[in-house]
Amino acid sequence: MVHAEGVRKHFGRLQVLKGIDLTVERGQVCCLLGPSGSGKSTFLRCVNHLERADGGRLRVDGEPVGYREQGSRLHELREREVAARRRDIGMVFQRFNLFPHLTALENVMEAPVKVTGTARTEARDDALRLLRQVGLADRAGHYPAQLSGGQQQRVAIARALAMKPKLMLFDEPTSALDPELVGDVLDVMRGLAEDGMTMVVVTHEIGFAREVADLAVFMDEGVVVESGDPRRVLVEPEQERTRAFLSKVL
């Protein structure tokens, strides 16, 4: 589903990604771990072309991200074409980014109605189903300000799922939450994993990664230091840098 070869990204003179190689198979859950500033979120944003990679190749479901291929050459897509391809990739951010003037139900309905032209009755039925899936059917008429942080994040997950994505990206989805609210969001993500959703998750939740991930990737200073089965990478890491990081967070 995701295949990266030598992906590089820099901001001015700062090189944030220094050649990322990574493959995530369809139906896998991949957790990206590492210290702040290691390039995890930047890589995630490159996967759906919110950031333009400066080098290397990046494909989602076999298609170049942000480009079309003609022979051996890549040609950058127009923004409208990028947006159309981005519909297949759901993204959940650290901050929930809900529309404050819309109810939970309306937030989930908005993209299918406005972007894909789904009939409002169909979009409403789908939105109610998704709110039930994330345990918030009784909050459908509430505005974001009336919801806890954990509830807002679950609405954000439902909103991303409303576009029926083939891939879900999560950028530290629990880091802005009070500790007691984290569990409800992780439970929803566990459910998605059990349903076979392909997911790439930037997270500091080591327990979640150990329990749910099929692939754990430890990044530092813009490179993949170590990757593999979470039970090995997180329990018996081979690299000293991975061991040093885990000793501070476990």
Coordinates of C-alpha atoms in Angstrom, one line a residue:
M1 CA 0.0 0.0 0.0
V2 CA 2.9 2.4 0.8
H3 CA 6.3 2.1 -0.8
A4 CA 9.0 4.6 -0.1
E5 CA 12.5 4.5 -1.7
G6 CA 15.1 7.0 -0.7
V7 CA 12.6 9.7 0.3
R8 CA 14.3 13.0 1.1
K9 CA 12.9 16.3 2.4
H10 CA 14.6 19.5 3.5
F11 CA 13.4 22.9 4.7
G12 CA 16.0 25.4 3.6
R13 CA 19.4 24.0 4.8
L14 CA 17.8 21.6 7.3
Q15 CA 17.5 18.1 5.9
V16 CA 14.6 16.5 7.7
L17 CA 14.4 13.2 5.8
K18 CA 17.7 11.7 4.6
G19 CA 16.6 8.8 2.5
I20 CA 13.6 6.9 3.9
D21 CA 13.0 3.3 2.7
L22 CA 9.8 1.8 3.9
T23 CA 7.1 -0.7 2.7
V24 CA 3.7 -1.1 4.4
E25 CA 1.6 -3.9 3.0
R26 CA -2.1 -3.8 2.5
G27 CA -3.9 -4.4 5.8
Q28 CA -0.8 -3.8 7.9
V29 CA -0.5 -1.3 10.9
C30 CA 2.8 0.5 10.9
C31 CA 3.8 2.5 13.9
L32 CA 6.5 5.2 13.4
L33 CA 8.4 5.8 16.7
G34 CA 11.2 8.1 17.7
P35 CA 12.1 11.4 19.4
S36 CA 10.6 14.7 18.4
G37 CA 12.3 16.1 15.4
S38 CA 13.2 12.8 13.9
G39 CA 11.1 13.3 10.7
K40 CA 8.1 11.0 11.5
S41 CA 5.4 13.6 10.9
T42 CA 7.1 15.1 7.9
F43 CA 7.3 11.6 6.3
L44 CA 3.6 11.1 7.1
R45 CA 2.7 14.4 5.4
C46 CA 4.8 13.4 2.4
V47 CA 2.6 10.2 2.0
N48 CA -0.4 12.3 1.1
H49 CA 1.5 15.2 -0.5
L50 CA 0.8 17.7 2.2
E51 CA 4.6 18.1 2.0
R52 CA 6.4 17.6 -1.3
A53 CA 9.3 15.2 -1.1
D54 CA 12.5 16.6 -2.6
G55 CA 13.9 13.3 -3.7
G56 CA 13.3 9.6 -3.9
R57 CA 10.2 7.7 -4.9
L58 CA 6.9 7.4 -2.9
R59 CA 3.9 5.3 -4.0
V60 CA 0.5 4.7 -2.5
D61 CA -1.3 1.6 -3.9
G62 CA 1.1 1.6 -6.8
E63 CA 0.6 5.2 -7.8
P64 CA 3.3 7.9 -7.4
V65 CA 2.3 10.4 -4.7
G66 CA 1.6 13.8 -6.3
Y67 CA 2.9 12.8 -9.7
R68 CA 1.9 10.9 -12.8
E69 CA 4.4 8.6 -14.5
Q70 CA 5.2 8.9 -18.2
G71 CA 7.8 6.4 -19.2
S72 CA 10.7 7.0 -16.8
R73 CA 9.7 10.6 -16.0
L74 CA 7.5 12.0 -13.3
H75 CA 5.3 15.0 -13.9
E76 CA 3.8 16.9 -10.9
L77 CA 0.0 16.8 -10.7
R78 CA -2.1 19.9 -10.5
E79 CA -3.5 20.7 -7.0
R80 CA -7.0 19.6 -8.1
E81 CA -5.6 16.2 -9.3
V82 CA -3.6 15.8 -6.0
A83 CA -6.7 16.5 -4.0
A84 CA -8.7 13.9 -6.0
R85 CA -6.0 11.2 -5.2
R86 CA -5.9 12.4 -1.6
R87 CA -9.5 11.3 -1.1
D88 CA -8.3 7.7 -0.8
I89 CA -6.0 8.7 2.1
G90 CA -7.6 9.6 5.5
M91 CA -5.6 11.7 7.9
V92 CA -6.1 12.3 11.6
F93 CA -4.1 15.2 13.1
Q94 CA -2.7 15.9 16.5
R95 CA -5.2 18.8 16.8
F96 CA -8.7 17.7 15.8
N97 CA -9.4 20.4 13.2
L98 CA -13.1 20.0 13.4
F99 CA -15.4 22.7 12.0
P100 CA -16.5 24.6 15.1
H101 CA -19.8 25.8 13.6
L102 CA -20.9 22.2 12.6
T103 CA -22.2 19.5 14.8
A104 CA -20.4 16.1 15.1
L105 CA -22.9 14.7 12.5
E106 CA -22.4 17.6 10.2
N107 CA -18.6 17.4 10.5
V108 CA -18.7 13.8 9.3
M109 CA -21.2 14.5 6.5
E110 CA -19.4 17.5 5.1
A111 CA -16.8 16.0 2.9
P112 CA -18.9 13.3 1.2
V113 CA -21.6 15.9 0.4
K114 CA -19.3 18.7 -0.7
V115 CA -16.4 16.8 -2.3
T116 CA -18.0 13.6 -3.8
G117 CA -21.6 14.9 -4.2
T118 CA -23.1 12.2 -2.0
A119 CA -26.8 12.7 -1.4
R120 CA -27.4 14.2 2.1
T121 CA -29.7 11.4 3.2
E122 CA -27.1 8.8 2.3
A123 CA -24.3 10.9 3.9
R124 CA -26.3 11.3 7.0
D125 CA -26.9 7.5 7.3
D126 CA -23.2 6.8 6.8
A127 CA -22.2 9.5 9.3
L128 CA -24.5 8.1 12.0
R129 CA -23.1 4.6 11.3
L130 CA -19.6 5.9 11.7
L131 CA -20.4 7.8 14.9
R132 CA -21.9 4.6 16.3
Q133 CA -18.6 2.9 15.3
V134 CA -16.6 5.3 17.3
G135 CA -19.0 5.2 20.2
L136 CA -20.5 8.7 19.8
A137 CA -24.0 8.2 18.3
D138 CA -25.4 10.0 21.4
R139 CA -23.3 13.0 20.6
A140 CA -24.3 13.5 17.0
G141 CA -26.0 16.8 17.6
H142 CA -23.2 18.3 19.8
Y143 CA -20.8 20.9 18.6
P144 CA -17.0 20.5 19.1
A145 CA -17.0 22.9 22.0
Q146 CA -19.5 20.6 23.8
L147 CA -17.2 17.6 23.4
S148 CA -14.1 16.4 25.3
G149 CA -10.8 16.2 23.5
G150 CA -11.1 12.5 23.2
Q151 CA -14.6 12.7 21.8
Q152 CA -13.5 15.4 19.3
Q153 CA -10.6 13.1 18.1
R154 CA -13.1 10.2 17.6
V155 CA -15.3 12.5 15.5
A156 CA -12.2 13.4 13.5
I157 CA -11.5 9.7 12.9
A158 CA -15.2 9.2 11.8
R159 CA -14.8 12.2 9.5
A160 CA -11.7 10.7 7.9
L161 CA -13.5 7.3 7.5
A162 CA -16.5 9.0 5.8
M163 CA -14.5 9.3 2.6
K164 CA -14.0 5.5 2.5
P165 CA -10.2 5.7 2.4
K166 CA -7.9 2.8 1.5
L167 CA -5.2 4.1 3.9
M168 CA -5.4 5.9 7.2
L169 CA -2.6 8.2 8.5
F170 CA -2.5 9.2 12.2
D171 CA -0.2 12.0 13.3
E172 CA 0.2 11.6 17.1
P173 CA -3.6 11.3 17.5
T174 CA -3.4 11.1 21.3
S175 CA -0.6 13.5 22.2
A176 CA -3.0 16.5 22.8
L177 CA -5.3 14.5 25.0
D178 CA -5.5 14.1 28.8
P179 CA -4.2 10.7 29.8
E180 CA -7.6 9.4 30.9
L181 CA -9.0 10.2 27.4
V182 CA -6.3 8.3 25.4
G183 CA -7.8 4.9 25.9
D184 CA -11.1 5.6 24.0
V185 CA -9.2 6.8 21.0
L186 CA -6.8 3.9 21.0
D187 CA -9.8 1.5 21.3
V188 CA -11.3 3.0 18.1
M189 CA -7.9 2.5 16.3
R190 CA -7.7 -1.1 17.5
G191 CA -11.1 -1.7 16.0
L192 CA -9.9 -0.3 12.7
A193 CA -6.9 -2.6 12.8
E194 CA -9.1 -5.6 13.5
D195 CA -11.2 -4.6 10.5
G196 CA -8.2 -4.7 8.2
M197 CA -7.6 -1.0 7.6
T198 CA -4.1 -0.1 6.5
M199 CA -2.7 2.4 8.9
V200 CA 0.5 4.4 9.4
V201 CA 0.6 5.8 12.9
V202 CA 3.1 8.3 14.3
T203 CA 2.8 7.7 18.1
H204 CA 4.6 7.7 21.4
E205 CA 2.2 5.0 22.7
I206 CA 4.7 2.1 22.9
G207 CA 2.1 -0.3 24.4
F208 CA -0.3 0.3 21.5
A209 CA 2.5 -0.2 19.0
R210 CA 3.5 -3.5 20.7
E211 CA 0.0 -4.7 20.8
V212 CA -1.5 -3.6 17.5
A213 CA 1.3 -2.9 15.0
D214 CA 2.5 -5.4 12.4
L215 CA 5.5 -3.2 11.7
A216 CA 7.4 -1.0 14.1
V217 CA 9.8 1.6 12.6
F218 CA 12.2 3.6 14.8
M219 CA 13.4 6.9 13.3
D220 CA 16.0 9.3 14.4
E221 CA 17.6 12.3 12.7
G222 CA 15.7 11.7 9.4
V223 CA 16.6 8.1 8.9
V224 CA 15.1 4.7 9.7
V225 CA 17.4 3.3 12.4
E226 CA 15.6 0.0 12.9
S227 CA 12.3 -1.6 11.7
G228 CA 10.6 -5.0 11.9
D229 CA 8.3 -7.1 14.1
P230 CA 7.3 -4.9 17.1
R231 CA 7.9 -7.7 19.5
R232 CA 11.6 -7.7 18.5
V233 CA 12.1 -4.0 17.8
L234 CA 10.4 -2.9 21.1
V235 CA 11.6 -5.7 23.3
E236 CA 15.0 -6.7 22.0
P237 CA 16.1 -3.9 19.7
E238 CA 19.4 -4.5 17.8
Q239 CA 20.5 -0.9 17.6
E240 CA 22.0 1.0 20.5
R241 CA 20.1 4.2 19.6
T242 CA 16.8 2.3 19.7
R243 CA 17.7 0.8 23.1
A244 CA 18.6 4.3 24.5
F245 CA 15.3 5.8 23.3
L246 CA 13.2 2.9 24.7
S247 CA 15.0 3.1 28.1
K248 CA 13.7 6.6 28.5
V249 CA 10.1 6.1 27.4
L250 CA 9.3 2.7 28.9

